[in-house]
Short mmCIF file of C-alpha atoms in Angstrom, two decimals:
data_model
loop_
_atom_site.label_atom_id
_atom_site.label_comp_id
_atom_site.label_asym_id
_atom_site.label_seq_id
_atom_site.Cartn_x
_atom_site.Cartn_y
_atom_site.Cartn_z
CA LYS Z 28 -16.68 27.83 -32.61
CA THR Z 29 -18.78 26.41 -29.79
CA ILE Z 30 -17.77 22.99 -28.48
CA LEU Z 31 -20.23 20.70 -26.71
CA ASP Z 32 -18.42 18.40 -24.25
CA LEU Z 33 -20.79 15.54 -23.41
CA GLY Z 34 -20.12 13.61 -20.20
CA CYS Z 35 -17.57 16.22 -19.11
CA GLY Z 36 -17.11 14.79 -15.62
CA MET Z 37 -15.05 17.21 -13.56
CA GLY Z 38 -13.76 18.94 -16.66
CA GLU Z 39 -10.30 17.55 -17.27
CA PHE Z 40 -10.84 17.46 -21.05
CA THR Z 41 -13.03 20.56 -20.99
CA PHE Z 42 -10.15 22.64 -19.67
CA GLU Z 43 -7.77 21.16 -22.25
CA LEU Z 44 -10.12 22.42 -24.97
CA ILE Z 45 -9.49 26.04 -23.87
CA ALA Z 46 -6.10 25.81 -25.64
CA TYR Z 47 -7.97 25.71 -28.99
CA ASN Z 48 -9.54 29.10 -28.22
CA PRO Z 49 -13.18 28.22 -28.86
CA LYS Z 50 -15.82 30.93 -28.66
CA LYS Z 51 -17.53 28.88 -25.94
CA ILE Z 52 -17.54 25.41 -24.40
CA ILE Z 53 -20.74 23.85 -23.10
CA ALA Z 54 -19.83 21.19 -20.52
CA VAL Z 55 -22.66 18.70 -19.88
CA ASP Z 56 -22.79 15.88 -17.36
CA ILE Z 57 -25.45 13.81 -15.64
CA SER Z 58 -23.73 14.28 -12.25
CA GLN Z 59 -24.71 17.34 -10.23
CA ASN Z 60 -21.59 16.81 -8.10
CA ALA Z 61 -19.29 16.83 -11.15
CA ILE Z 62 -20.91 20.00 -12.48
CA GLN Z 63 -20.54 21.70 -9.07
CA LYS Z 64 -16.81 20.87 -9.06
CA ILE Z 65 -16.23 22.07 -12.60
CA THR Z 66 -18.22 25.25 -11.89
CA GLN Z 67 -16.02 26.02 -8.87
CA TYR Z 68 -12.91 25.63 -11.01
CA ILE Z 69 -14.42 27.81 -13.76
CA GLN Z 70 -15.04 30.58 -11.23
CA LYS Z 71 -11.58 30.19 -9.70
CA GLN Z 72 -9.92 30.41 -13.13
CA LYS Z 73 -12.25 33.26 -14.23
CA LEU Z 74 -13.56 31.28 -17.21
CA ASN Z 75 -17.23 32.14 -16.63
CA GLY Z 76 -17.67 33.68 -20.08
CA LYS Z 77 -15.87 30.81 -21.83
CA ILE Z 78 -17.38 27.69 -20.25
CA LYS Z 79 -21.06 27.11 -19.56
CA THR Z 80 -22.10 24.06 -17.50
CA GLN Z 81 -25.30 22.07 -17.60
CA VAL Z 82 -26.60 19.10 -15.61
CA SER Z 83 -28.45 16.94 -18.09
CA ASP Z 84 -29.11 13.33 -18.94
CA ILE Z 85 -28.63 13.36 -22.70
CA ARG Z 86 -30.57 10.11 -22.91
CA ASP Z 87 -33.72 12.04 -21.98
CA VAL Z 88 -33.50 15.05 -24.32
CA ASP Z 89 -34.77 15.59 -27.86
CA MET Z 90 -32.32 18.35 -28.74
CA LEU Z 91 -28.69 18.98 -27.87
CA PRO Z 92 -27.45 22.43 -26.83
CA GLU Z 93 -26.46 24.51 -29.87
CA SER Z 94 -22.85 23.87 -30.85
CA ASP Z 95 -20.48 23.57 -33.79
CA ILE Z 96 -18.45 20.56 -32.63
CA ILE Z 97 -19.40 17.71 -30.28
CA VAL Z 98 -16.88 15.78 -28.17
CA GLY Z 99 -17.12 13.16 -25.48
CA LEU Z 100 -14.36 11.14 -23.86
CA GLY Z 101 -15.78 7.86 -22.57
CA PHE Z 102 -19.30 9.25 -22.92
CA ILE Z 103 -20.74 6.84 -25.47
CA ASP Z 104 -19.72 3.89 -23.26
CA TYR Z 105 -22.81 4.71 -21.18
CA LEU Z 106 -25.31 4.57 -24.04
CA ASN Z 107 -27.10 1.50 -25.33
CA LYS Z 108 -27.66 1.04 -29.07
CA LYS Z 109 -31.03 2.82 -29.09
CA GLU Z 110 -29.60 5.77 -27.14
CA LEU Z 111 -26.57 5.96 -29.45
CA ARG Z 112 -28.81 6.05 -32.51
CA HIS Z 113 -30.83 8.84 -30.88
CA LEU Z 114 -27.63 10.78 -30.08
CA PHE Z 115 -26.38 10.55 -33.67
CA ALA Z 116 -29.82 11.59 -34.95
CA MET Z 117 -29.73 14.69 -32.71
CA MET Z 118 -26.17 15.51 -33.83
CA GLY Z 119 -27.02 15.49 -37.53
CA ASP Z 120 -23.94 16.19 -39.62
CA LYS Z 121 -22.02 18.19 -36.99
CA PRO Z 122 -18.34 17.35 -36.51
CA TYR Z 123 -17.76 14.99 -33.60
CA LEU Z 124 -15.03 13.14 -31.73
CA PHE Z 125 -15.79 10.40 -29.21
CA SER Z 126 -13.57 7.94 -27.39
CA TYR Z 127 -14.83 4.57 -26.31
CA PHE Z 128 -13.60 1.22 -25.08
CA GLU Z 129 -13.89 -1.29 -27.89
CA LYS Z 130 -15.47 -4.66 -27.14
CA LYS Z 131 -12.43 -6.87 -26.63
CA ILE Z 132 -10.36 -8.35 -23.83
CA SER Z 133 -7.81 -5.80 -22.65
CA LEU Z 134 -6.27 -4.28 -19.55
CA PHE Z 135 -8.01 -0.98 -20.34
CA ASN Z 136 -11.40 -2.70 -20.41
CA LEU Z 137 -10.71 -4.43 -17.10
CA LEU Z 138 -9.68 -1.14 -15.48
CA HIS Z 139 -12.70 0.58 -16.99
CA LYS Z 140 -15.05 -2.10 -15.61
CA MET Z 141 -13.49 -1.66 -12.14
CA TYR Z 142 -13.91 2.13 -12.38
CA ILE Z 143 -17.57 1.79 -13.46
CA THR Z 144 -18.27 -0.56 -10.54
CA ILE Z 145 -16.48 1.55 -7.93
CA GLN Z 146 -18.10 4.79 -9.12
CA GLN Z 147 -21.54 3.14 -9.37
CA CYS Z 148 -21.93 4.55 -12.86
CA PRO Z 149 -24.88 3.68 -15.08
CA GLY Z 150 -24.45 0.67 -17.36
CA ALA Z 151 -21.38 0.41 -19.51
CA PHE Z 152 -21.72 -0.82 -23.05
CA LYS Z 153 -18.95 -2.10 -25.29
CA TYR Z 154 -19.16 -2.07 -29.07
CA SER Z 155 -16.95 -3.50 -31.78
CA ARG Z 156 -16.10 -1.36 -34.81
CA GLU Z 157 -18.61 -3.33 -36.84
CA GLU Z 158 -21.35 -2.68 -34.26
CA MET Z 159 -20.48 1.04 -34.24
CA ARG Z 160 -20.68 1.12 -38.05
CA ASN Z 161 -24.17 -0.39 -37.83
CA ILE Z 162 -25.29 2.12 -35.20
CA ILE Z 163 -23.95 5.29 -36.82
CA PRO Z 164 -26.09 6.62 -39.68
CA LYS Z 165 -24.75 5.50 -43.06
CA SER Z 166 -24.55 9.14 -44.18
CA THR Z 167 -21.93 9.82 -41.49
CA LYS Z 168 -18.37 9.24 -42.59
CA ALA Z 169 -16.99 7.55 -39.48
CA VAL Z 170 -13.24 7.25 -39.05
CA PHE Z 171 -11.83 4.96 -36.37
CA ILE Z 172 -8.53 5.88 -34.72
CA GLN Z 173 -6.65 3.85 -32.13
CA LYS Z 174 -4.25 5.74 -29.88
CA ASP Z 175 -2.65 4.69 -26.59
CA GLY Z 176 -5.07 1.80 -26.14
CA LEU Z 177 -8.15 3.95 -26.67
CA GLN Z 178 -10.53 3.83 -29.59
CA PHE Z 179 -11.75 7.08 -31.11
CA ILE Z 180 -14.48 7.65 -33.65
CA THR Z 181 -14.86 10.89 -35.56
CA ASN Z 182 -16.15 12.41 -38.75
CA MET Z 183 -13.47 15.13 -38.76
CA SER Z 184 -10.34 15.12 -40.83
CA PHE Z 185 -7.04 15.66 -39.08
CA LYS Z 186 -6.92 19.09 -40.69
CA SER Z 187 -9.96 20.18 -38.67
CA THR Z 188 -9.25 22.57 -35.84
CA PHE Z 189 -11.36 23.97 -33.06
#
């Protein structure tokens, strides 16, 4: 299967996905610098046929790259409600897994806010579970999972594999 990794950064999670032996991984990020770094590592590790990179601002596209599964760690934290609705509309009923920082007072949220400020990232948005339920299309079966202080949202069962 082809995995679309949105907001891949420098590829830490992208390279972890290789263990699931996907047909291909498409790693997308808004940062040209991040994509240059991940591309260098891909070439060094001889993963050119396995991982394709793309500089893109998903907020400005009408169609996502073709994939079977969509993932994004911390990616949806950068999207406002309108952009999130657009993302889910583009995704349709494809399997997805996203992590995000839930709207609440926590050490993780404080550290995340510091990171966003230091890195001069675009706006960071926090959503409660209820807000996420109102953003995600009603036809999508969203499952919320909390693990190690992070919040995940998915429509996959735990039996799903890459």
